[in-house]
Coordinates of N, CA and C in Angstrom, one line a residue:
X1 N -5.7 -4.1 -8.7 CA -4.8 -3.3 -9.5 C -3.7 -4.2 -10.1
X2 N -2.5 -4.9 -9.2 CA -1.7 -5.5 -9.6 C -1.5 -6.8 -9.2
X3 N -2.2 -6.9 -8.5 CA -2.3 -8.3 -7.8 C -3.7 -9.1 -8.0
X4 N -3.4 -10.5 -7.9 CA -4.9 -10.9 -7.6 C -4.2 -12.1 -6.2
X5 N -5.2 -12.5 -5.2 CA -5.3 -13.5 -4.0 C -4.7 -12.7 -3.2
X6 N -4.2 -13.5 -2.2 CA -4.0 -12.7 -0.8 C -2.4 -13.4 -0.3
X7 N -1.7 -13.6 0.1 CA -0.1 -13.9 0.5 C -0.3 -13.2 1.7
X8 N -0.4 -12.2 1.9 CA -0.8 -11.7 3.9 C -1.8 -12.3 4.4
X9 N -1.8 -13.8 4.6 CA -2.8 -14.8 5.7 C -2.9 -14.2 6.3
X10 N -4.1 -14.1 6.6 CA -4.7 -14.0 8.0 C -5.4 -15.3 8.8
X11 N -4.5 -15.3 10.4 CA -4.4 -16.5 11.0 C -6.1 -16.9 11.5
X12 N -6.9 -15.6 11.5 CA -8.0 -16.2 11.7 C -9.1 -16.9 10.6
X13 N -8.7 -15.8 9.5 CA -9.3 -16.8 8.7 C -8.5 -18.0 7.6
X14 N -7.7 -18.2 8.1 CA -6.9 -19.4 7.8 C -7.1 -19.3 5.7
X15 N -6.7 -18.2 5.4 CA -6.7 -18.1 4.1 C -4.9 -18.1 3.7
X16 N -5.2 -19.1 2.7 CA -3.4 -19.0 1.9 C -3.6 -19.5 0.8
X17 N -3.6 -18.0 -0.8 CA -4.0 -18.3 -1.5 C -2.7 -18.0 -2.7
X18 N -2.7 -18.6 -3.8 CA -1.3 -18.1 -4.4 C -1.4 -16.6 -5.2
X19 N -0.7 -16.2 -6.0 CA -0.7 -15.1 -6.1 C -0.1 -14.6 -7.9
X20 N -0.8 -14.0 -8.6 CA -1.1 -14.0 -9.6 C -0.8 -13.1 -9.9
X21 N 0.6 -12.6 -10.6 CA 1.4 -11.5 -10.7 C 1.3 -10.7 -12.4
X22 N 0.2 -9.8 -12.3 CA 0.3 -9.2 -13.8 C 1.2 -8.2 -14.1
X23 N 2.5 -8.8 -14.4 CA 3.7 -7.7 -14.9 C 3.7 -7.0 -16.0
X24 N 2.6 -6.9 -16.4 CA 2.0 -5.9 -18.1 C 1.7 -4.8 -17.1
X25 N 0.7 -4.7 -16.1 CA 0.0 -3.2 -15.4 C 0.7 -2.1 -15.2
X26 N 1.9 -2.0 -15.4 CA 2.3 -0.8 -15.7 C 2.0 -0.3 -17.0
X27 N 3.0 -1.1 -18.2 CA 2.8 -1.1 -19.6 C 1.2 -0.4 -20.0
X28 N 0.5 -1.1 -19.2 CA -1.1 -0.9 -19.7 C -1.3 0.3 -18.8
X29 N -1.4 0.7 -18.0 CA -1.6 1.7 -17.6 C -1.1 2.8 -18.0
X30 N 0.3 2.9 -18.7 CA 0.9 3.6 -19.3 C -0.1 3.8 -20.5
X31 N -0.1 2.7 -21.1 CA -1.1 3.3 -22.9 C -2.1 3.9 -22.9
X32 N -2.6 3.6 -21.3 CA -4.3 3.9 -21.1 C -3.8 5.4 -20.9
X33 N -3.5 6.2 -20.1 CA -3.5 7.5 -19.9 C -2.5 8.3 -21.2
X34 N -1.8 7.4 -21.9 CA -1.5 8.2 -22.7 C -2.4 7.9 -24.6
X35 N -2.3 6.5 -24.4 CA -3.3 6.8 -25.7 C -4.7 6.1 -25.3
X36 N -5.5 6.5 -24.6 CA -6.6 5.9 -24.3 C -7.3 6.5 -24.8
X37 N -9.1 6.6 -24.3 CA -10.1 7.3 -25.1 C -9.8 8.6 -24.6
X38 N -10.2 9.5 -25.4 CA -10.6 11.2 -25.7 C -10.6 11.5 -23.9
X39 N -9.5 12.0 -23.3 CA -10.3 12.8 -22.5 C -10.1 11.7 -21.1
X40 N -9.0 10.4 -21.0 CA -8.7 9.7 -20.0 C -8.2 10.1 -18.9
X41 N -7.7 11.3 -19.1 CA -6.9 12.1 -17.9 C -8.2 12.8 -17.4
X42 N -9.1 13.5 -17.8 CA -9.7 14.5 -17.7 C -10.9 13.1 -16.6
X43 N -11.0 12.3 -17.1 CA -12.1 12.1 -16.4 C -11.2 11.7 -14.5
X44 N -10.2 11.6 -14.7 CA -9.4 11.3 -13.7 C -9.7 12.8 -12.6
X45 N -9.5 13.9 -13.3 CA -9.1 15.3 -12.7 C -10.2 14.9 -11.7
X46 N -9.6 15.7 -10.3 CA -10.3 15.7 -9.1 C -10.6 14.3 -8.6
X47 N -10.4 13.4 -9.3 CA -10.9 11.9 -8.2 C -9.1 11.6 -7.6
X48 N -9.3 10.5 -6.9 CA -8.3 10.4 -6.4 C -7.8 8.8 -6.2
X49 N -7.2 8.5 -6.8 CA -6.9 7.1 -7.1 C -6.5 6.1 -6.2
X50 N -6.6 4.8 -5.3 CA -6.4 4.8 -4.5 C -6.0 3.0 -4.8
X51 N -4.3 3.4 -4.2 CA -4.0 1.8 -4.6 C -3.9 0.9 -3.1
X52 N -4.2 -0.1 -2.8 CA -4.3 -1.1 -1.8 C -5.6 -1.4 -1.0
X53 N -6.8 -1.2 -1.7 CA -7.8 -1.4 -1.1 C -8.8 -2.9 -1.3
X54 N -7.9 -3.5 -2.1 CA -8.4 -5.1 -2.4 C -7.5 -6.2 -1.8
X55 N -6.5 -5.9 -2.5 CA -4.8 -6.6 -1.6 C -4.0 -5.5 -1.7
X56 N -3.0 -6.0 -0.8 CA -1.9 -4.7 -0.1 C -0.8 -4.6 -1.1
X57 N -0.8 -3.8 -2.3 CA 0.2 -3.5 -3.7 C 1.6 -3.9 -2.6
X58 N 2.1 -3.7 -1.5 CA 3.4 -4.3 -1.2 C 3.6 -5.7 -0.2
X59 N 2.9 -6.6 -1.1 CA 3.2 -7.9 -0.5 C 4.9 -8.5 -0.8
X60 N 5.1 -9.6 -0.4 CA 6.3 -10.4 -0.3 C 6.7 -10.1 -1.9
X61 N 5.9 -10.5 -2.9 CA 6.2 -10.7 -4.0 C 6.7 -9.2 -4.7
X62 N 5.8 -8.2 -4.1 CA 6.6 -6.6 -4.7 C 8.2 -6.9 -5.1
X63 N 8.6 -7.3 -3.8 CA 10.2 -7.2 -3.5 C 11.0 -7.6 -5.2
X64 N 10.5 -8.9 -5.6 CA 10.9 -9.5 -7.1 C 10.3 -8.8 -8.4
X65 N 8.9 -8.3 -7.8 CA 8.1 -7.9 -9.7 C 8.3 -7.0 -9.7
X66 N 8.1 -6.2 -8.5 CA 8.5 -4.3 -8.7 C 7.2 -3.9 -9.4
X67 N 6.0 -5.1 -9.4 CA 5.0 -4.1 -10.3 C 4.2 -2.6 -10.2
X68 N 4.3 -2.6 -8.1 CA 4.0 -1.4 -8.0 C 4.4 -0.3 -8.1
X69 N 6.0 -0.5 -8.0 CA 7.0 0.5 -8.4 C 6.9 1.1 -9.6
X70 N 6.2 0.6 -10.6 CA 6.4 0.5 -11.7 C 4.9 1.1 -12.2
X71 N 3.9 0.9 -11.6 CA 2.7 1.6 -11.5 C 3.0 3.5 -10.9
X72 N 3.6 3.3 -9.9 CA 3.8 4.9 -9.3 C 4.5 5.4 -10.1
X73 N 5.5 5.1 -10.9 CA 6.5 5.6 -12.0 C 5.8 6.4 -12.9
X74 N 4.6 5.3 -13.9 CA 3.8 5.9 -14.5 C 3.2 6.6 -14.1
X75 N 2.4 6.7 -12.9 CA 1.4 7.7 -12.4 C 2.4 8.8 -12.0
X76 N 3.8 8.8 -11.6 CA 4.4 10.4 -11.5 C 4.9 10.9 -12.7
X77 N 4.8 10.3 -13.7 CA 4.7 10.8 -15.2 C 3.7 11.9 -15.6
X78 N 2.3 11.8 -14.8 CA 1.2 12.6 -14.8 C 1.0 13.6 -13.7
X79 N 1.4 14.7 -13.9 CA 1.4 15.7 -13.0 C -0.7 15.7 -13.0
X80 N -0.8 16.0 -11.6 CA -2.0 16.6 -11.1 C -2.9 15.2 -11.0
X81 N -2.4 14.0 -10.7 CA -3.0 13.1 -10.5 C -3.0 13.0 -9.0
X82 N -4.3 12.2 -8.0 CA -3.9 12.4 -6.9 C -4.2 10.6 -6.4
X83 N -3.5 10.3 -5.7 CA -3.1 8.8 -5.3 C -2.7 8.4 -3.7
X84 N -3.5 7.8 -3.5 CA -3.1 7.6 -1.8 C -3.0 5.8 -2.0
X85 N -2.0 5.7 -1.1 CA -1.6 4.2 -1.2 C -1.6 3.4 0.5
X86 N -2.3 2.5 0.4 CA -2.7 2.0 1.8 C -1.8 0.4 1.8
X87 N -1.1 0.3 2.7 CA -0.8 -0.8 3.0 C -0.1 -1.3 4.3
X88 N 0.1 -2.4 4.6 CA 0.7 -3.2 5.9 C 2.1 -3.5 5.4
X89 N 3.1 -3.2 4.1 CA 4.1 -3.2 4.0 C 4.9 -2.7 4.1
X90 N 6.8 -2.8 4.8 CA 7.4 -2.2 4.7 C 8.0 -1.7 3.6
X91 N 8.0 -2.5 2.6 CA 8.7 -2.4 1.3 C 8.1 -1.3 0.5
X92 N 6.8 -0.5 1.3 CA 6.8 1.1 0.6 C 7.6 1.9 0.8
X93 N 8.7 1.5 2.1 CA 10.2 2.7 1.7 C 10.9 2.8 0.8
X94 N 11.2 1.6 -0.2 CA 11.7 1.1 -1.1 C 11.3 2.2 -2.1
X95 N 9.6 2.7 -2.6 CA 9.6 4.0 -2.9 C 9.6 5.0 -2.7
X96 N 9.9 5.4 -1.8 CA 9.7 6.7 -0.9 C 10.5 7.8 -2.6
X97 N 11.4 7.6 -3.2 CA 11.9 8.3 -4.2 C 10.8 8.6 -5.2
X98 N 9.9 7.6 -5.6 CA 9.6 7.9 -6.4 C 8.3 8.8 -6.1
X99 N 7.5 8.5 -4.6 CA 6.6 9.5 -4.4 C 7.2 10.7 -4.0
X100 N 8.0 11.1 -2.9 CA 8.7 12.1 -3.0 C 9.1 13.2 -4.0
X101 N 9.5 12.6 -5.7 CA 9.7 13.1 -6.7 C 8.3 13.8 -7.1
X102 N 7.2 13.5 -6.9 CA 6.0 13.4 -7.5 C 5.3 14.7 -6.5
X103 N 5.9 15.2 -5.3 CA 5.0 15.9 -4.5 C 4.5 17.1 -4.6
X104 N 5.8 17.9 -6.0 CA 5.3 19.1 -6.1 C 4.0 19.6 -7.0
X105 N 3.5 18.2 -7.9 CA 2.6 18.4 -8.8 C 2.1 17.3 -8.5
X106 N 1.8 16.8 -8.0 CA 0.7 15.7 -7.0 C 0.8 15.4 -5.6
X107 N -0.6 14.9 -5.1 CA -1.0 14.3 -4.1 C -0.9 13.0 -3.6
X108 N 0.5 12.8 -3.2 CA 0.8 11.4 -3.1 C 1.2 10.9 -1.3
X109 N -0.1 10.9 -0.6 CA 0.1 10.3 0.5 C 0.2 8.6 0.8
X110 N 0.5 8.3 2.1 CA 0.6 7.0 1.9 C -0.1 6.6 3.6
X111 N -0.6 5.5 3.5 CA -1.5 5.2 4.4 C -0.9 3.9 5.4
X112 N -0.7 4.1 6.7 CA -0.2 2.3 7.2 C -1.5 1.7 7.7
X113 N -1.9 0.3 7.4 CA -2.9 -0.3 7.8 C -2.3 -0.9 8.9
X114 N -3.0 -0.5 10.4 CA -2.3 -1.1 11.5 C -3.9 -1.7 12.6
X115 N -3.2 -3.0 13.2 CA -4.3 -3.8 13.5 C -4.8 -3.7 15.1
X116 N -3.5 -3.2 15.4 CA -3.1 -3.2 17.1 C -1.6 -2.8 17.3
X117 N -1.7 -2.1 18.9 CA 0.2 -2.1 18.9 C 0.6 -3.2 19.7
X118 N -0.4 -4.0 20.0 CA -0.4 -5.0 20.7 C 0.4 -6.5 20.1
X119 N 1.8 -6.4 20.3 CA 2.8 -7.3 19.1 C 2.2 -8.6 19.3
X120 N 2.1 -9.3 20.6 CA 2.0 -10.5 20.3 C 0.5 -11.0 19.7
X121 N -0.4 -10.1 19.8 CA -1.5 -10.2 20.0 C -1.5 -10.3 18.0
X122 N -1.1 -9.0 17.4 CA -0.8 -9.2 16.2 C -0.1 -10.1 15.2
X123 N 0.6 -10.3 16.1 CA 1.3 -11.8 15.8 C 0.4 -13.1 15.9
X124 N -0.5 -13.0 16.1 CA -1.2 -14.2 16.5 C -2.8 -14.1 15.3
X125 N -2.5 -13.0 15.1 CA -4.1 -12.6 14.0 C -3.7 -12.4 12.7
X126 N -2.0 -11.5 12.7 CA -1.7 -11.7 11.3 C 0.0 -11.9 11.4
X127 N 0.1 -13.6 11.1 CA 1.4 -13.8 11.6 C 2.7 -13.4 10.5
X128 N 2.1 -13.0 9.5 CA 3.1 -12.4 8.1 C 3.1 -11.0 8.1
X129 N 2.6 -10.5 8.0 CA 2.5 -8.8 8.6 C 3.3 -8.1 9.8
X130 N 4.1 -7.0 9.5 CA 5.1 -6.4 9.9 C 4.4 -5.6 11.6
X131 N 4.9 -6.3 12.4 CA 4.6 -5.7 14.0 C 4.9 -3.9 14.0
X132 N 4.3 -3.6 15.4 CA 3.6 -1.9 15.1 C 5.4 -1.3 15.0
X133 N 5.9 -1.8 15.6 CA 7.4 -1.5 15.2 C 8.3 -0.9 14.5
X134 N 7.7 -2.1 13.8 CA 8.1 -1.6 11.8 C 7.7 -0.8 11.3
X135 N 6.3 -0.8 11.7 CA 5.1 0.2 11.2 C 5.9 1.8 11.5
X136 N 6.2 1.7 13.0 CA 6.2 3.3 13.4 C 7.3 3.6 12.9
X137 N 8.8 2.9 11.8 CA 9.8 2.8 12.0 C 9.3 3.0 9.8
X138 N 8.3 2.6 9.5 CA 8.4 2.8 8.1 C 7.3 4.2 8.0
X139 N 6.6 4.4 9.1 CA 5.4 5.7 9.3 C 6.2 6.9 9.1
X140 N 7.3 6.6 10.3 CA 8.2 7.9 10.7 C 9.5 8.0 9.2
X141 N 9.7 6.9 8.4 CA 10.9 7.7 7.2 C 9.5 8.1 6.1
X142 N 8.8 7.6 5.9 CA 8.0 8.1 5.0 C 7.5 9.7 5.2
X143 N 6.7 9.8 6.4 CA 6.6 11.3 6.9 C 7.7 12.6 7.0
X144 N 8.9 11.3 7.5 CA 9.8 12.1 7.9 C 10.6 12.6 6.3
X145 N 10.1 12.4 4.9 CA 10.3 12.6 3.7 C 9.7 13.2 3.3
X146 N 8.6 13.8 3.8 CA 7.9 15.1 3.3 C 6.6 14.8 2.9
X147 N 6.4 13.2 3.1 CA 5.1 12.6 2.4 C 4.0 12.8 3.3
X148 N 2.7 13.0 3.0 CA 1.9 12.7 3.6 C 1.7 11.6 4.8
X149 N 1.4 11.4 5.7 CA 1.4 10.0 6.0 C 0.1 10.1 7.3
X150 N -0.7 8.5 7.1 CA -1.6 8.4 7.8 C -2.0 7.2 8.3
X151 N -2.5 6.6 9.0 CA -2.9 5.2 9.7 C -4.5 4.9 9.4
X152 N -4.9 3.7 9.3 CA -5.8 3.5 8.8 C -6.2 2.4 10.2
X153 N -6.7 2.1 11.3 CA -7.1 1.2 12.0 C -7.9 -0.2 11.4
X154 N -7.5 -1.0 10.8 CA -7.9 -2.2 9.9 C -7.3 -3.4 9.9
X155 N -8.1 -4.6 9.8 CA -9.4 -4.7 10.4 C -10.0 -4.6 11.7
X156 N -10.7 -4.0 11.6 CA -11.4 -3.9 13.2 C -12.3 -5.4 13.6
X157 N -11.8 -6.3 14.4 CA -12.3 -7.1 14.6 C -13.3 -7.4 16.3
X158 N -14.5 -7.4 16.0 CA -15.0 -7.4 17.4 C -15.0 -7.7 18.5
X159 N -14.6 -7.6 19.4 CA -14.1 -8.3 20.6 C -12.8 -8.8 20.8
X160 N -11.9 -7.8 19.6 CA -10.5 -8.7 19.8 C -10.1 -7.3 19.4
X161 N -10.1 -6.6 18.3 CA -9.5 -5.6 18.5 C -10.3 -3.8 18.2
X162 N -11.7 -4.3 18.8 CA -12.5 -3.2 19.0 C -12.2 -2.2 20.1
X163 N -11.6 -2.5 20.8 CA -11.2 -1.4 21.9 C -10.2 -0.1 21.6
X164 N -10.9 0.6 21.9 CA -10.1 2.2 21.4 C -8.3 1.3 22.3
X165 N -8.2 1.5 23.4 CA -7.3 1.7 24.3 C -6.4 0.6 23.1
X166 N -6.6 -0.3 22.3 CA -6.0 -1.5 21.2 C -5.2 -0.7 20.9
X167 N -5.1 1.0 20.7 CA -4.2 1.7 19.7 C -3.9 3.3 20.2
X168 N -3.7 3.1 21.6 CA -3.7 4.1 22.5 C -2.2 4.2 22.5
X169 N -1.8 5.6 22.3 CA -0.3 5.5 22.1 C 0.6 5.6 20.7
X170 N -0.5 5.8 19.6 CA 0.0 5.1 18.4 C 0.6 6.4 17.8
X171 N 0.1 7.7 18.2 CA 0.6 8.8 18.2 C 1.9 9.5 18.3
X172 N 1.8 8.9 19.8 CA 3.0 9.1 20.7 C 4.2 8.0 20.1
X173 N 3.9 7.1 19.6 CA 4.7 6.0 18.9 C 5.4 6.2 17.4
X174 N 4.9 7.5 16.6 CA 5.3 7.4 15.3 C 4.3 6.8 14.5
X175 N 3.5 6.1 15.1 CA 2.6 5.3 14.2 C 1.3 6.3 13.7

């Protein structure tokens, strides 16, 4: 979407890659739904758009480009569009306004990608990524705003964090 490479290392796969910031994707997204081909909205109706399923739209760098912010802006411009956004970032509270604004004529839930409640353990698999803490502490203002909100168990890694009991509690936690 707005990113390309990865800035949330992960310690197992020892990946650190730089990060390739296209500050047009709002702009363009904007022309496309408003002057694109015949019928751009329409092929949209009923699908459901789904931002953070390549890299996490609120890495370190959101904080400076604002390009996601700036993507949901446009898309709450479009009533009846539906958009669920998945990420390991806190800096989705940062919009909680602008999806909130958007709730009475769209579907705008928001997803936390969580690894384990197990801190040190997550600390040790993804050492840049915000412990379950943050998580249940950014789960609970977003929910607690009227937003949809849901947990995504990801990545499920075998033998390290394949065990149900890895996220027993996560309920009871806010998360």
């Amino acid at each position: 979407m707005s990113w390309r490479g990865v800035q949330q290392a992960s310690a197992l796969a020892g990946v650190r890659a730089n990060i390739f910031v296209k500050g047009n994707a709002p702009e363009v997204l904007s022309r496309t739904l408003r002057f694109g081909a015949t019928g751009t909205l329409s092929w949209l109706e009923g699908e459901t758009i789904v931002i953070g399923t390549a890299t996490d739209p609120y890495q370190p760098a959101e904080r400076r480009f604002r390009v996601t912010r700036g993507i949901l802006e446009v898309i709450a411009e479009h009533p009846g569009l539906s958009v669920v956004i998945i990420t390991k970032g806190p800096l989705i509270t940062r919009d909680i306004d602008v999806s909130r604004g958007s709730i009475a004529t769209q579907s705008f839930p928001s997803t936390c990608s969580l690894i384990t409640l197990d801190r040190d353990l997550a600390r040790r698999i993804e050492p840049r990524i915000a412990h379950a803490g943050v998580e249940s502490a950014r789960f609970g203002a977003t929910a607690g705003s009227g937003i949809d909100a849901g947990i995504n168990c990801m990545p499920v890694l075998p033998g390290i964090t394949d065990n149900p009991s890895d996220l027993e509690g996560a309920g009871e936690a806010g998360v």
